[in-house]
mmCIF file of C-alpha atoms in Angstrom:
data_model
loop_
_atom_site.group_PDB
_atom_site.id
_atom_site.type_symbol
_atom_site.label_atom_id
_atom_site.label_comp_id
_atom_site.label_asym_id
_atom_site.label_seq_id
_atom_site.Cartn_x
_atom_site.Cartn_y
_atom_site.Cartn_z
ATOM 1 C CA UNK D 1 104.094 90.256 101.546
ATOM 2 C CA UNK D 2 104.112 94.077 101.332
ATOM 3 C CA UNK D 3 104.470 94.907 105.047
ATOM 4 C CA UNK D 4 106.976 92.094 105.661
ATOM 5 C CA UNK D 5 109.141 93.306 102.833
ATOM 6 C CA UNK D 6 109.006 96.886 104.080
ATOM 7 C CA UNK D 7 110.293 95.730 107.489
ATOM 8 C CA UNK D 8 113.218 94.024 105.775
ATOM 9 C CA UNK D 9 113.869 97.177 103.754
ATOM 10 C CA UNK D 10 114.038 99.283 106.931
ATOM 11 C CA UNK D 11 116.644 96.941 108.434
ATOM 12 C CA UNK D 12 118.825 96.921 105.329
ATOM 13 C CA UNK D 13 118.615 100.692 105.073
ATOM 14 C CA UNK D 14 120.025 101.074 108.606
ATOM 15 C CA UNK D 15 123.305 99.637 107.368
ATOM 16 C CA UNK D 16 123.342 102.071 104.444
ATOM 17 C CA UNK D 17 124.657 99.367 102.168
ATOM 18 C CA UNK D 18 121.976 99.032 99.596
ATOM 19 C CA UNK D 19 118.289 99.625 99.442
ATOM 20 C CA UNK D 20 115.925 97.590 97.403
ATOM 21 C CA UNK D 21 113.256 99.826 96.016
ATOM 22 C CA UNK D 22 110.050 97.867 95.795
ATOM 23 C CA UNK D 23 107.464 100.004 94.111
ATOM 24 C CA UNK D 24 103.867 99.252 94.995
ATOM 25 C CA UNK D 25 103.389 97.760 91.536
ATOM 26 C CA UNK D 26 106.390 95.424 91.908
ATOM 27 C CA UNK D 27 104.303 92.335 92.547
ATOM 28 C CA UNK D 28 102.517 92.857 89.275
ATOM 29 C CA UNK D 29 105.565 93.534 87.111
ATOM 30 C CA UNK D 30 108.261 91.802 89.144
ATOM 31 C CA UNK D 31 110.981 94.338 88.382
ATOM 32 C CA UNK D 32 113.220 95.835 91.059
ATOM 33 C CA UNK D 33 115.855 98.506 91.197
ATOM 34 C CA UNK D 34 118.664 97.875 93.675
ATOM 35 C CA UNK D 35 120.247 101.175 94.646
ATOM 36 C CA UNK D 36 123.907 100.774 95.439
ATOM 37 C CA UNK D 37 125.279 103.547 97.616
ATOM 38 C CA UNK D 38 128.790 102.095 97.672
ATOM 39 C CA UNK D 39 130.831 103.174 94.669
ATOM 40 C CA UNK D 40 133.057 100.334 93.490
ATOM 41 C CA UNK D 41 135.092 102.182 90.876
ATOM 42 C CA UNK D 42 138.323 104.147 91.189
ATOM 43 C CA UNK D 43 138.507 107.911 91.185
ATOM 44 C CA UNK D 44 136.816 109.331 88.122
ATOM 45 C CA UNK D 45 138.810 111.926 86.220
ATOM 46 C CA UNK D 46 136.535 112.508 83.268
ATOM 47 C CA UNK D 47 132.763 112.407 82.777
ATOM 48 C CA UNK D 48 130.975 112.303 79.459
ATOM 49 C CA UNK D 49 127.184 112.746 79.276
ATOM 50 C CA UNK D 50 124.972 113.169 76.197
ATOM 51 C CA UNK D 51 124.838 116.764 74.867
ATOM 52 C CA UNK D 52 121.304 117.408 76.058
ATOM 53 C CA UNK D 53 122.547 117.324 79.657
ATOM 54 C CA UNK D 54 125.233 119.905 78.953
ATOM 55 C CA UNK D 55 123.090 122.761 77.723
ATOM 56 C CA UNK D 56 124.262 126.227 78.621
ATOM 57 C CA UNK D 57 121.893 128.607 80.259
ATOM 58 C CA UNK D 58 123.560 131.788 78.976
ATOM 59 C CA UNK D 59 120.313 133.496 78.068
ATOM 60 C CA UNK D 60 118.940 133.370 81.574
ATOM 61 C CA UNK D 61 119.518 136.613 83.447
ATOM 62 C CA UNK D 62 116.577 136.963 85.856
ATOM 63 C CA UNK D 63 117.578 140.584 86.472
ATOM 64 C CA UNK D 64 114.179 141.556 87.752
ATOM 65 C CA UNK D 65 114.169 138.990 90.549
ATOM 66 C CA UNK D 66 116.002 140.469 93.527
ATOM 67 C CA UNK D 67 115.234 137.845 96.129
ATOM 68 C CA UNK D 68 118.081 135.280 96.171
ATOM 69 C CA UNK D 69 115.830 132.316 96.995
ATOM 70 C CA UNK D 70 113.335 133.152 94.260
ATOM 71 C CA UNK D 71 116.175 133.579 91.796
ATOM 72 C CA UNK D 72 117.569 130.131 92.629
ATOM 73 C CA UNK D 73 114.165 128.532 92.263
ATOM 74 C CA UNK D 74 113.537 130.262 88.935
ATOM 75 C CA UNK D 75 116.922 129.064 87.714
ATOM 76 C CA UNK D 76 116.198 125.508 88.828
ATOM 77 C CA UNK D 77 112.822 125.697 87.076
ATOM 78 C CA UNK D 78 114.496 126.960 83.911
ATOM 79 C CA UNK D 79 117.007 124.133 83.842
ATOM 80 C CA UNK D 80 114.277 121.520 84.196
ATOM 81 C CA UNK D 81 112.231 123.001 81.364
ATOM 82 C CA UNK D 82 115.216 123.276 79.056
ATOM 83 C CA UNK D 83 116.145 119.682 79.785
ATOM 84 C CA UNK D 84 112.702 118.186 79.319
ATOM 85 C CA UNK D 85 110.968 120.159 76.599
ATOM 86 C CA UNK D 86 111.881 120.826 72.970
ATOM 87 C CA UNK D 87 113.109 124.306 72.109
ATOM 88 C CA UNK D 88 110.157 125.031 69.837
ATOM 89 C CA UNK D 89 107.778 124.639 72.787
ATOM 90 C CA UNK D 90 109.701 127.123 74.962
ATOM 91 C CA UNK D 91 109.215 130.369 73.046
ATOM 92 C CA UNK D 92 106.806 131.830 75.610
ATOM 93 C CA UNK D 93 109.073 130.694 78.430
ATOM 94 C CA UNK D 94 112.138 132.453 76.952
ATOM 95 C CA UNK D 95 110.117 135.577 76.156
ATOM 96 C CA UNK D 96 108.788 135.880 79.694
ATOM 97 C CA UNK D 97 111.596 134.619 81.873
ATOM 98 C CA UNK D 98 113.962 137.590 82.010
ATOM 99 C CA UNK D 99 111.116 140.066 82.517
ATOM 100 C CA UNK D 100 109.546 138.045 85.321
ATOM 101 C CA UNK D 101 109.150 139.532 88.785
ATOM 102 C CA UNK D 102 108.403 137.495 91.897
ATOM 103 C CA UNK D 103 107.127 138.995 95.148
ATOM 104 C CA UNK D 104 106.157 137.735 98.534
ATOM 105 C CA UNK D 105 102.799 138.837 99.888
ATOM 106 C CA UNK D 106 101.070 136.951 102.676
ATOM 107 C CA UNK D 107 97.842 138.910 102.137
ATOM 108 C CA UNK D 108 96.831 136.933 99.053
ATOM 109 C CA UNK D 109 96.013 134.053 101.369
ATOM 110 C CA UNK D 110 92.914 136.100 102.230
ATOM 111 C CA UNK D 111 91.564 135.300 98.751
ATOM 112 C CA UNK D 112 92.397 131.642 99.252
ATOM 113 C CA UNK D 113 95.514 131.695 97.081
ATOM 114 C CA UNK D 114 98.970 130.300 97.834
ATOM 115 C CA UNK D 115 100.238 132.150 94.803
ATOM 116 C CA UNK D 116 99.036 133.948 91.720
ATOM 117 C CA UNK D 117 100.393 134.909 88.334
ATOM 118 C CA UNK D 118 99.402 138.142 86.615
ATOM 119 C CA UNK D 119 99.799 137.681 82.855
ATOM 120 C CA UNK D 120 99.484 141.371 82.022
ATOM 121 C CA UNK D 121 102.408 142.271 84.303
ATOM 122 C CA UNK D 122 104.238 138.953 83.987
ATOM 123 C CA UNK D 123 104.544 138.840 87.753
ATOM 124 C CA UNK D 124 104.179 136.167 90.409
ATOM 125 C CA UNK D 125 102.985 136.864 93.922
ATOM 126 C CA UNK D 126 103.565 134.184 96.538
ATOM 127 C CA UNK D 127 102.241 133.623 100.035
ATOM 128 C CA UNK D 128 102.989 129.885 100.164
ATOM 129 C CA UNK D 129 106.446 128.998 98.833
ATOM 130 C CA UNK D 130 105.238 125.576 97.658
ATOM 131 C CA UNK D 131 103.066 127.354 95.096
ATOM 132 C CA UNK D 132 105.989 128.834 93.212
ATOM 133 C CA UNK D 133 106.532 126.051 90.678
ATOM 134 C CA UNK D 134 102.846 126.061 89.748
ATOM 135 C CA UNK D 135 102.990 129.808 89.127
ATOM 136 C CA UNK D 136 106.226 129.471 87.145
ATOM 137 C CA UNK D 137 104.451 127.097 84.779
ATOM 138 C CA UNK D 138 101.822 129.807 84.216
ATOM 139 C CA UNK D 139 104.656 132.163 83.326
ATOM 140 C CA UNK D 140 106.226 129.605 80.993
ATOM 141 C CA UNK D 141 102.962 129.201 79.079
ATOM 142 C CA UNK D 142 101.932 132.868 78.843
ATOM 143 C CA UNK D 143 101.408 134.771 75.646
ATOM 144 C CA UNK D 144 99.963 138.245 75.847
ATOM 145 C CA UNK D 145 98.879 140.152 72.815
ATOM 146 C CA UNK D 146 98.592 143.883 73.526
ATOM 147 C CA UNK D 147 97.192 144.442 70.048
ATOM 148 C CA UNK D 148 94.062 142.332 70.411
ATOM 149 C CA UNK D 149 94.046 142.458 74.211
ATOM 150 C CA UNK D 150 93.918 138.699 74.702
ATOM 151 C CA UNK D 151 96.006 136.831 77.236
ATOM 152 C CA UNK D 152 96.757 133.165 76.739
ATOM 153 C CA UNK D 153 98.115 131.244 79.705
ATOM 154 C CA UNK D 154 98.387 127.538 79.062
ATOM 155 C CA UNK D 155 94.866 126.438 78.184
ATOM 156 C CA UNK D 156 93.237 129.572 79.530
ATOM 157 C CA UNK D 157 92.255 132.368 77.241
ATOM 158 C CA UNK D 158 90.857 135.706 78.319
ATOM 159 C CA UNK D 159 90.103 139.015 76.710
ATOM 160 C CA UNK D 160 91.596 141.784 78.841
ATOM 161 C CA UNK D 161 88.937 144.174 77.559
ATOM 162 C CA UNK D 162 86.298 142.429 79.637
ATOM 163 C CA UNK D 163 85.943 142.774 83.383
ATOM 164 C CA UNK D 164 87.801 140.089 85.339
ATOM 165 C CA UNK D 165 85.023 140.133 87.919
ATOM 166 C CA UNK D 166 82.370 138.953 85.494
ATOM 167 C CA UNK D 167 84.518 136.993 83.071
ATOM 168 C CA UNK D 168 87.569 134.972 84.004
ATOM 169 C CA UNK D 169 88.145 133.520 80.573
ATOM 170 C CA UNK D 170 87.674 130.067 79.082
ATOM 171 C CA UNK D 171 89.781 127.063 79.951
ATOM 172 C CA UNK D 172 90.599 128.183 83.504
ATOM 173 C CA UNK D 173 89.725 124.847 85.117
ATOM 174 C CA UNK D 174 91.575 122.664 82.632
ATOM 175 C CA UNK D 175 94.548 125.021 82.777
ATOM 176 C CA UNK D 176 94.821 124.819 86.547
ATOM 177 C CA UNK D 177 94.482 121.049 86.417
ATOM 178 C CA UNK D 178 97.184 120.554 83.812
ATOM 179 C CA UNK D 179 99.482 123.030 85.533
ATOM 180 C CA UNK D 180 99.193 120.843 88.611
ATOM 181 C CA UNK D 181 99.947 117.722 86.571
ATOM 182 C CA UNK D 182 103.185 119.249 85.300
ATOM 183 C CA UNK D 183 104.131 120.792 88.650
ATOM 184 C CA UNK D 184 103.877 117.473 90.395
ATOM 185 C CA UNK D 185 105.518 115.544 87.545
ATOM 186 C CA UNK D 186 108.639 117.722 87.392
ATOM 187 C CA UNK D 187 108.935 119.277 90.822
ATOM 188 C CA UNK D 188 107.133 116.876 93.132
ATOM 189 C CA UNK D 189 105.436 119.873 94.751
ATOM 190 C CA UNK D 190 102.359 119.263 96.818
ATOM 191 C CA UNK D 191 99.187 119.760 94.822
ATOM 192 C CA UNK D 192 96.419 122.122 95.802
ATOM 193 C CA UNK D 193 93.516 120.128 97.229
ATOM 194 C CA UNK D 194 91.107 122.556 95.610
ATOM 195 C CA UNK D 195 92.377 121.501 92.149
ATOM 196 C CA UNK D 196 92.166 117.766 92.740
ATOM 197 C CA UNK D 197 89.288 117.186 90.352
ATOM 198 C CA UNK D 198 90.698 119.430 87.622
ATOM 199 C CA UNK D 199 94.067 117.643 87.907
ATOM 200 C CA UNK D 200 92.418 114.255 87.492
ATOM 201 C CA UNK D 201 90.495 115.437 84.416
ATOM 202 C CA UNK D 202 93.646 116.941 82.899
ATOM 203 C CA UNK D 203 95.465 113.620 83.320
ATOM 204 C CA UNK D 204 92.609 111.745 81.701
ATOM 205 C CA UNK D 205 92.635 114.162 78.783
ATOM 206 C CA UNK D 206 96.408 113.822 78.447
ATOM 207 C CA UNK D 207 95.937 110.066 78.017
ATOM 208 C CA UNK D 208 93.862 110.801 74.923
ATOM 209 C CA UNK D 209 95.903 113.649 73.439
ATOM 210 C CA UNK D 210 99.329 112.232 74.306
ATOM 211 C CA UNK D 211 101.848 113.677 76.756
ATOM 212 C CA UNK D 212 104.198 115.353 74.255
ATOM 213 C CA UNK D 213 101.398 116.950 72.258
ATOM 214 C CA UNK D 214 99.477 118.151 75.288
ATOM 215 C CA UNK D 215 102.590 119.638 76.889
ATOM 216 C CA UNK D 216 103.523 121.398 73.671
ATOM 217 C CA UNK D 217 100.051 122.915 73.286
ATOM 218 C CA UNK D 218 100.062 124.003 76.935
ATOM 219 C CA UNK D 219 103.444 125.719 76.761
ATOM 220 C CA UNK D 220 102.459 127.471 73.552
ATOM 221 C CA UNK D 221 99.253 128.751 75.179
ATOM 222 C CA UNK D 222 97.363 127.032 72.388
ATOM 223 C CA UNK D 223 93.806 126.252 73.493
ATOM 224 C CA UNK D 224 92.595 126.331 69.906
ATOM 225 C CA UNK D 225 95.231 123.716 69.048
ATOM 226 C CA UNK D 226 93.872 121.505 71.795
ATOM 227 C CA UNK D 227 90.343 122.001 70.474
ATOM 228 C CA UNK D 228 91.538 121.035 66.984
ATOM 229 C CA UNK D 229 93.030 117.831 68.362
ATOM 230 C CA UNK D 230 89.687 116.951 69.939
ATOM 231 C CA UNK D 231 87.830 117.848 66.744
ATOM 232 C CA UNK D 232 89.252 114.678 65.238
ATOM 233 C CA UNK D 233 86.630 112.917 67.355
ATOM 234 C CA UNK D 234 83.946 115.363 68.516
ATOM 235 C CA UNK D 235 82.140 118.442 67.193
ATOM 236 C CA UNK D 236 83.314 121.811 68.443
ATOM 237 C CA UNK D 237 80.209 122.627 70.457
ATOM 238 C CA UNK D 238 80.661 119.447 72.524
ATOM 239 C CA UNK D 239 84.306 120.324 73.118
ATOM 240 C CA UNK D 240 83.455 123.838 74.273
ATOM 241 C CA UNK D 241 80.787 122.403 76.555
ATOM 242 C CA UNK D 242 83.389 120.030 78.059
ATOM 243 C CA UNK D 243 85.859 122.857 78.688
ATOM 244 C CA UNK D 244 83.260 125.180 80.188
ATOM 245 C CA UNK D 245 81.932 122.417 82.445
ATOM 246 C CA UNK D 246 85.398 122.162 84.005
ATOM 247 C CA UNK D 247 85.431 125.955 84.348
ATOM 248 C CA UNK D 248 82.097 125.743 86.126
ATOM 249 C CA UNK D 249 83.429 123.300 88.682
ATOM 250 C CA UNK D 250 86.565 125.370 89.120
ATOM 251 C CA UNK D 251 84.629 128.548 89.877
ATOM 252 C CA UNK D 252 84.603 129.009 93.614
ATOM 253 C CA UNK D 253 81.010 129.956 94.032
ATOM 254 C CA UNK D 254 79.821 126.845 92.252
ATOM 255 C CA UNK D 255 81.742 124.380 94.385
ATOM 256 C CA UNK D 256 79.049 124.343 97.033
ATOM 257 C CA UNK D 257 76.051 123.797 94.739
ATOM 258 C CA UNK D 258 75.991 120.070 94.431
ATOM 259 C CA UNK D 259 73.385 119.504 91.715
ATOM 260 C CA UNK D 260 75.234 121.652 89.225
ATOM 261 C CA UNK D 261 78.555 120.064 90.145
ATOM 262 C CA UNK D 262 77.190 116.518 89.904
ATOM 263 C CA UNK D 263 75.692 117.126 86.454
ATOM 264 C CA UNK D 264 78.876 118.785 85.272
ATOM 265 C CA UNK D 265 80.995 115.865 86.472
ATOM 266 C CA UNK D 266 78.710 113.491 84.601
ATOM 267 C CA UNK D 267 78.982 115.529 81.385
ATOM 268 C CA UNK D 268 82.767 115.721 81.701
ATOM 269 C CA UNK D 269 83.110 111.982 82.296
ATOM 270 C CA UNK D 270 80.801 111.200 79.396
ATOM 271 C CA UNK D 271 82.829 113.388 77.065
ATOM 272 C CA UNK D 272 86.155 111.831 78.024
ATOM 273 C CA UNK D 273 84.879 108.272 77.773
ATOM 274 C CA UNK D 274 83.319 108.963 74.397
ATOM 275 C CA UNK D 275 86.404 110.658 72.969
ATOM 276 C CA UNK D 276 88.640 107.843 74.152
ATOM 277 C CA UNK D 277 86.294 105.222 72.710
ATOM 278 C CA UNK D 278 86.149 107.070 69.378
ATOM 279 C CA UNK D 279 89.929 107.366 69.292
ATOM 280 C CA UNK D 280 90.321 103.634 69.878
ATOM 281 C CA UNK D 281 87.624 102.845 67.318
ATOM 282 C CA UNK D 282 89.483 104.942 64.763
ATOM 283 C CA UNK D 283 92.650 102.990 65.490
ATOM 284 C CA UNK D 284 90.731 99.748 65.117
ATOM 285 C CA UNK D 285 89.119 100.848 61.844
ATOM 286 C CA UNK D 286 92.566 101.774 60.513
ATOM 287 C CA UNK D 287 93.903 98.347 61.451
ATOM 288 C CA UNK D 288 96.293 99.710 64.064
ATOM 289 C CA UNK D 289 94.820 97.668 66.891
ATOM 290 C CA UNK D 290 92.824 94.449 67.032
ATOM 291 C CA UNK D 291 89.572 93.895 68.861
ATOM 292 C CA UNK D 292 91.260 92.433 71.922
ATOM 293 C CA UNK D 293 93.506 95.490 72.274
ATOM 294 C CA UNK D 294 90.503 97.759 71.760
ATOM 295 C CA UNK D 295 88.682 96.070 74.628
ATOM 296 C CA UNK D 296 91.716 96.057 76.932
ATOM 297 C CA UNK D 297 92.592 99.715 76.377
ATOM 298 C CA UNK D 298 88.952 100.628 76.613
ATOM 299 C CA UNK D 299 88.509 98.860 79.936
ATOM 300 C CA UNK D 300 91.791 100.194 81.320
ATOM 301 C CA UNK D 301 90.618 103.737 80.640
ATOM 302 C CA UNK D 302 87.201 103.079 82.167
ATOM 303 C CA UNK D 303 88.882 101.811 85.345
ATOM 304 C CA UNK D 304 90.461 105.237 85.906
ATOM 305 C CA UNK D 305 86.988 106.689 86.518
ATOM 306 C CA UNK D 306 85.994 106.395 90.147
ATOM 307 C CA UNK D 307 82.365 106.385 91.169
ATOM 308 C CA UNK D 308 83.241 108.591 94.132
ATOM 309 C CA UNK D 309 84.536 111.981 93.109
ATOM 310 C CA UNK D 310 85.867 114.737 95.335
ATOM 311 C CA UNK D 311 85.473 118.349 94.384
ATOM 312 C CA UNK D 312 86.862 120.778 96.904
ATOM 313 C CA UNK D 313 86.562 118.128 99.627
ATOM 314 C CA UNK D 314 82.865 117.519 98.860
ATOM 315 C CA UNK D 315 82.100 113.945 97.868
ATOM 316 C CA UNK D 316 79.882 113.077 94.915
ATOM 317 C CA UNK D 317 78.741 109.591 94.070
ATOM 318 C CA UNK D 318 78.201 108.675 90.423
ATOM 319 C CA UNK D 319 76.509 105.315 90.200
ATOM 320 C CA UNK D 320 76.041 104.726 86.487
ATOM 321 C CA UNK D 321 79.444 105.152 84.872
ATOM 322 C CA UNK D 322 79.562 101.615 83.480
ATOM 323 C CA UNK D 323 76.039 101.899 82.091
ATOM 324 C CA UNK D 324 76.914 105.247 80.545
ATOM 325 C CA UNK D 325 79.928 103.644 78.912
ATOM 326 C CA UNK D 326 77.841 100.778 77.525
ATOM 327 C CA UNK D 327 75.545 103.308 75.878
ATOM 328 C CA UNK D 328 78.548 105.115 74.399
ATOM 329 C CA UNK D 329 79.929 101.898 72.941
ATOM 330 C CA UNK D 330 76.550 101.113 71.419
ATOM 331 C CA UNK D 331 76.158 104.609 69.951
ATOM 332 C CA UNK D 332 79.546 104.548 68.251
ATOM 333 C CA UNK D 333 79.154 100.958 66.991
ATOM 334 C CA UNK D 334 82.197 99.848 68.916
ATOM 335 C CA UNK D 335 83.921 96.725 67.588
ATOM 336 C CA UNK D 336 82.666 93.623 69.269
ATOM 337 C CA UNK D 337 79.777 95.444 70.912
ATOM 338 C CA UNK D 338 77.063 94.724 68.356
ATOM 339 C CA UNK D 339 78.230 91.146 67.920
ATOM 340 C CA UNK D 340 78.165 90.440 71.674
ATOM 341 C CA UNK D 341 74.826 92.035 72.228
ATOM 342 C CA UNK D 342 73.242 90.359 69.185
ATOM 343 C CA UNK D 343 74.380 86.998 70.484
ATOM 344 C CA UNK D 344 72.875 87.695 73.875
ATOM 345 C CA UNK D 345 69.367 88.269 72.459
ATOM 346 C CA UNK S 1 114.211 105.470 71.695
ATOM 347 C CA UNK S 2 118.009 105.409 71.557
ATOM 348 C CA UNK S 3 119.561 104.569 74.920
ATOM 349 C CA UNK S 4 121.591 107.334 76.489
ATOM 350 C CA UNK S 5 125.065 106.442 77.708
ATOM 351 C CA UNK S 6 127.169 107.833 80.497
ATOM 352 C CA UNK S 7 130.905 107.358 80.000
ATOM 353 C CA UNK S 8 133.441 107.653 82.797
ATOM 354 C CA UNK S 9 137.222 107.464 82.699
ATOM 355 C CA UNK S 10 138.945 106.466 85.917
ATOM 356 C CA UNK S 11 142.452 107.361 87.113
ATOM 357 C CA UNK S 12 143.878 104.216 85.475
ATOM 358 C CA UNK S 13 142.505 105.264 82.112
ATOM 359 C CA UNK S 14 139.755 102.643 82.091
ATOM 360 C CA UNK S 15 136.582 103.634 80.288
ATOM 361 C CA UNK S 16 133.360 102.674 82.035
ATOM 362 C CA UNK S 17 130.008 102.843 80.317
ATOM 363 C CA UNK S 18 126.579 103.000 81.943
ATOM 364 C CA UNK S 19 123.018 103.367 80.784
ATOM 365 C CA UNK S 20 121.321 106.557 81.980
ATOM 366 C CA UNK S 21 117.973 106.051 83.701
ATOM 367 C CA UNK S 22 117.236 109.597 84.706
ATOM 368 C CA UNK S 23 118.654 112.987 85.485
ATOM 369 C CA UNK S 24 117.334 115.681 87.798
ATOM 370 C CA UNK S 25 118.290 118.993 89.313
ATOM 371 C CA UNK S 26 118.022 119.587 93.060
ATOM 372 C CA UNK S 27 119.407 122.530 95.009
ATOM 373 C CA UNK S 28 121.233 123.659 91.888
ATOM 374 C CA UNK S 29 123.128 120.391 91.554
ATOM 375 C CA UNK S 30 122.792 117.974 88.621
ATOM 376 C CA UNK S 31 122.151 114.369 89.573
ATOM 377 C CA UNK S 32 122.351 111.393 87.272
ATOM 378 C CA UNK S 33 120.790 107.979 87.924
ATOM 379 C CA UNK S 34 122.342 105.126 85.963
ATOM 380 C CA UNK S 35 122.869 101.397 85.737
ATOM 381 C CA UNK S 36 125.530 98.983 84.528
ATOM 382 C CA UNK S 37 122.759 96.556 83.509
ATOM 383 C CA UNK S 38 123.934 93.916 85.952
ATOM 384 C CA UNK S 39 121.571 92.150 88.254
ATOM 385 C CA UNK S 40 121.711 90.801 91.770
ATOM 386 C CA UNK S 41 118.906 88.365 92.555
ATOM 387 C CA UNK S 42 116.785 89.813 89.713
ATOM 388 C CA UNK S 43 117.334 93.361 90.937
ATOM 389 C CA UNK S 44 118.875 95.849 88.511
ATOM 390 C CA UNK S 45 121.946 97.495 90.054
ATOM 391 C CA UNK S 46 121.375 101.247 90.058
ATOM 392 C CA UNK S 47 123.682 104.108 90.997
ATOM 393 C CA UNK S 48 123.398 107.858 91.401
ATOM 394 C CA UNK S 49 126.041 110.583 91.294
ATOM 395 C CA UNK S 50 126.454 114.319 90.963
ATOM 396 C CA UNK S 51 128.004 115.864 87.877
ATOM 397 C CA UNK S 52 128.626 119.370 86.557
ATOM 398 C CA UNK S 53 127.509 120.038 82.966
ATOM 399 C CA UNK S 54 130.189 122.744 82.720
ATOM 400 C CA UNK S 55 133.107 120.772 84.170
ATOM 401 C CA UNK S 56 133.711 117.210 83.012
ATOM 402 C CA UNK S 57 136.095 116.432 85.895
ATOM 403 C CA UNK S 58 133.414 116.802 88.551
ATOM 404 C CA UNK S 59 131.956 113.519 89.812
ATOM 405 C CA UNK S 60 130.593 113.396 93.360
ATOM 406 C CA UNK S 61 128.779 110.980 95.611
ATOM 407 C CA UNK S 62 125.406 111.617 97.163
ATOM 408 C CA UNK S 63 125.727 112.225 100.866
ATOM 409 C CA UNK S 64 122.296 113.009 102.311
ATOM 410 C CA UNK S 65 119.140 110.974 102.878
ATOM 411 C CA UNK S 66 117.178 113.689 101.109
ATOM 412 C CA UNK S 67 119.119 113.116 97.914
ATOM 413 C CA UNK S 68 118.635 109.355 98.063
ATOM 414 C CA UNK S 69 114.910 109.814 98.759
ATOM 415 C CA UNK S 70 114.534 111.699 95.494
ATOM 416 C CA UNK S 71 116.405 108.974 93.631
ATOM 417 C CA UNK S 72 114.047 106.387 95.109
ATOM 418 C CA UNK S 73 110.969 108.377 94.061
ATOM 419 C CA UNK S 74 112.300 108.678 90.541
ATOM 420 C CA UNK S 75 112.830 104.940 90.324
ATOM 421 C CA UNK S 76 109.303 104.304 91.575
ATOM 422 C CA UNK S 77 108.007 106.594 88.825
ATOM 423 C CA UNK S 78 110.082 104.728 86.258
ATOM 424 C CA UNK S 79 108.428 101.547 87.457
ATOM 425 C CA UNK S 80 104.986 103.146 87.083
ATOM 426 C CA UNK S 81 105.785 103.881 83.452
#
């Protein structure tokens, strides 16, 4: 049905009359949008949209950005953030925006970067234009304390008193992953293939924390807030281990040592599956969901974990994810688990 | 969540109301994707136009394939949700 329908769509589109958008999930949900390019109303003389779409951008000056193209992109970025995020989450963004500088420098490609953001200087350097939105999100989530010498950028935290060569901070991997999630979500920019794994993990974590909460914590540069959210379900040492495992995978020199990467992936997956199961169990214990919903949500989350994982284009096969999950359900006394397994004895 | 409404007044003074599906910014223009909640063969009729948040008399049609491609991607994402 899919390919036949796409052929029909191509023919209709040639006439520019209307185009039936058939998303790949359409057969499951059976809902279609029919885009109508022909406007069948008379000339419009007045338009009224809800207030949130009419926000003024008076506070945006961008005086330190001289390049016209960069200025336009920064302005576009600003408008999207103001439209989509609550004001209380944008304090860092407003503090950094008008002092931001953006430069072009092809040489940074030599260190494998399409772009980079320097939190101490609040400056972006770009070699690949597609990287700019990613770097702007770093700017929007940056908080730098000169007093204690700590820089917070999204979920990354680093003491500036320590050498960058030996210590890149905690939360780097998760931060890069979630920055990619937001960059793609709001700007449809291509994602860096070297952050594919981190992006997938960040999405899985967002499912647990919730989109609004996770975005708020990210923009506030609040790693400790994220840790506190996870402490509802897991002890702090397990959470720190989870975060540093992602950092390990993110570190360039580790990407080619497969045993360490494989074990880290396993630990990360185990953590996420356990936290999600505990969250659902809590909801069940509080009467918010029934056992059927617990099982459905539980299985839906498990299905997002592939047994073939790609880290920096290297493939890793994880064979025992389902078995691992069974053990987790047993350990946490998941609803329905003990009953089913007692009956099977 | 309360539905967001787009209201238009045409040259005859008629008020038209639509439900907003999405809004995005592209090349410094503001686009709005909306529907009148009518259906044709089970398909929801969907429109897109350009407006200016600072000038309520501006209402333009989309003219390029690029613009329509973005609208399509947004609708696919809405489906995914």
